[in-house]
Short mmCIF file of C-alpha atoms in Angstrom, two decimals:
data_model
loop_
_atom_site.label_atom_id
_atom_site.label_comp_id
_atom_site.label_asym_id
_atom_site.label_seq_id
_atom_site.Cartn_x
_atom_site.Cartn_y
_atom_site.Cartn_z
CA UNK G 1 -24.01 -14.03 28.36
CA UNK G 2 -25.97 -14.00 25.16
CA UNK G 3 -23.42 -12.26 23.03
CA UNK G 4 -26.02 -9.67 22.25
CA UNK G 5 -24.90 -6.09 21.86
CA UNK G 6 -27.08 -3.25 23.04
CA UNK G 7 -26.71 0.47 22.22
CA UNK G 8 -27.59 2.94 25.02
CA UNK G 9 -28.04 6.60 24.20
CA UNK G 10 -27.95 9.34 26.67
CA UNK G 11 -26.73 9.48 30.31
CA UNK G 12 -28.63 8.33 33.48
CA UNK G 13 -31.42 6.74 31.39
CA UNK G 14 -32.07 10.08 29.58
CA UNK G 15 -33.09 9.36 26.07
CA UNK G 16 -30.82 11.28 23.59
CA UNK G 17 -31.35 9.44 20.28
CA UNK G 18 -29.18 10.57 17.31
CA UNK G 19 -30.73 12.52 14.59
CA UNK G 20 -30.55 12.04 10.81
CA UNK G 21 -27.18 14.03 10.58
CA UNK G 22 -25.62 11.89 13.26
CA UNK G 23 -26.59 8.74 11.46
CA UNK G 24 -25.24 10.20 8.26
CA UNK G 25 -21.91 10.97 9.91
CA UNK G 26 -21.88 7.41 11.44
CA UNK G 27 -22.68 6.07 7.98
CA UNK G 28 -19.85 7.94 6.20
CA UNK G 29 -17.32 6.39 8.75
CA UNK G 30 -18.89 2.98 8.46
CA UNK G 31 -18.44 3.04 4.62
CA UNK G 32 -14.83 4.32 5.09
CA UNK G 33 -13.88 1.50 7.53
CA UNK G 34 -15.61 -1.08 5.11
CA UNK G 35 -13.41 0.21 2.24
CA UNK G 36 -10.33 -0.26 4.40
CA UNK G 37 -11.43 -3.88 4.98
CA UNK G 38 -11.83 -4.35 1.25
CA UNK G 39 -8.26 -2.99 0.94
CA UNK G 40 -6.76 -5.06 3.77
CA UNK G 41 -4.62 -7.43 1.82
CA UNK G 42 -3.03 -4.67 -0.29
CA UNK G 43 -2.39 -2.59 2.77
CA UNK G 44 -0.88 -5.45 4.56
CA UNK G 45 1.71 -5.99 1.86
CA UNK G 46 2.56 -2.27 1.94
CA UNK G 47 2.73 -1.74 5.70
CA UNK G 48 3.62 -4.94 7.57
CA UNK G 49 7.14 -6.30 7.77
CA UNK G 50 7.58 -9.92 6.52
CA UNK G 51 8.46 -12.80 8.82
CA UNK G 52 12.02 -12.26 10.13
CA UNK G 53 12.36 -9.02 8.02
CA UNK G 54 14.11 -6.02 9.63
CA UNK G 55 12.58 -2.64 9.25
CA UNK G 56 15.55 -1.41 7.09
CA UNK G 57 14.25 2.16 7.51
CA UNK G 58 10.93 1.48 5.71
CA UNK G 59 8.97 2.21 8.86
CA UNK G 60 6.83 -0.97 8.50
CA UNK G 61 4.83 -2.15 11.37
CA UNK G 62 5.20 -5.56 13.09
CA UNK G 63 2.53 -8.32 12.62
CA UNK G 64 1.51 -7.77 16.26
CA UNK G 65 0.67 -4.19 15.70
CA UNK G 66 -1.23 -5.08 12.48
CA UNK G 67 -3.39 -7.59 14.32
CA UNK G 68 -4.12 -5.08 17.09
CA UNK G 69 -5.16 -2.42 14.58
CA UNK G 70 -7.58 -4.95 12.87
CA UNK G 71 -9.10 -5.96 16.24
CA UNK G 72 -9.65 -2.29 16.86
CA UNK G 73 -11.23 -1.79 13.43
CA UNK G 74 -13.68 -4.83 13.90
CA UNK G 75 -14.79 -3.37 17.32
CA UNK G 76 -15.23 0.04 15.84
CA UNK G 77 -17.33 -1.32 12.86
CA UNK G 78 -19.51 -3.40 15.16
CA UNK G 79 -20.07 -0.42 17.36
CA UNK G 80 -21.03 1.95 14.47
CA UNK G 81 -23.23 -0.78 12.89
CA UNK G 82 -24.96 -1.25 16.30
CA UNK G 83 -25.50 2.49 16.71
CA UNK G 84 -26.98 2.89 13.27
CA UNK G 85 -29.26 -0.09 13.59
CA UNK G 86 -30.49 1.02 17.07
CA UNK G 87 -31.34 4.44 16.01
CA UNK G 88 -35.01 5.63 15.59
CA UNK G 89 -34.16 6.77 12.05
CA UNK G 90 -34.92 3.41 10.61
CA UNK G 91 -38.32 3.17 12.45
CA UNK G 92 -39.24 6.59 11.06
CA UNK G 93 -38.42 5.75 7.57
CA UNK G 94 -41.26 4.85 5.16
CA UNK G 95 -39.32 2.01 3.61
CA UNK G 96 -37.65 -1.03 5.37
CA UNK G 97 -34.24 -0.60 3.81
CA UNK G 98 -31.07 -0.71 5.80
CA UNK G 99 -30.19 2.85 6.76
CA UNK G 100 -26.55 2.04 5.91
CA UNK G 101 -27.40 1.74 2.32
CA UNK G 102 -28.71 5.22 2.21
CA UNK G 103 -25.56 6.89 3.27
#
């Protein structure tokens, strides 16, 4: 295993690459998820119970729930990043800028 990630588009080998609108939509969610990452420490203080702390009606999540959410977040960011970078949109562009910067 090389650890390399590959994005496949379409079914049964049929090419169905995303268009500019699709990449813009992915980029919007990529930025939203990156902002959540920037706010992670603040959110943790607001949303996660402290060690040995009871819920006390505050509806805070456990540390295990928090860790699971951030594992999912990381996988989603990686999937969106891979999708954006694998699209033909970057190749069709006249400049060589990262397509995520344009979104």
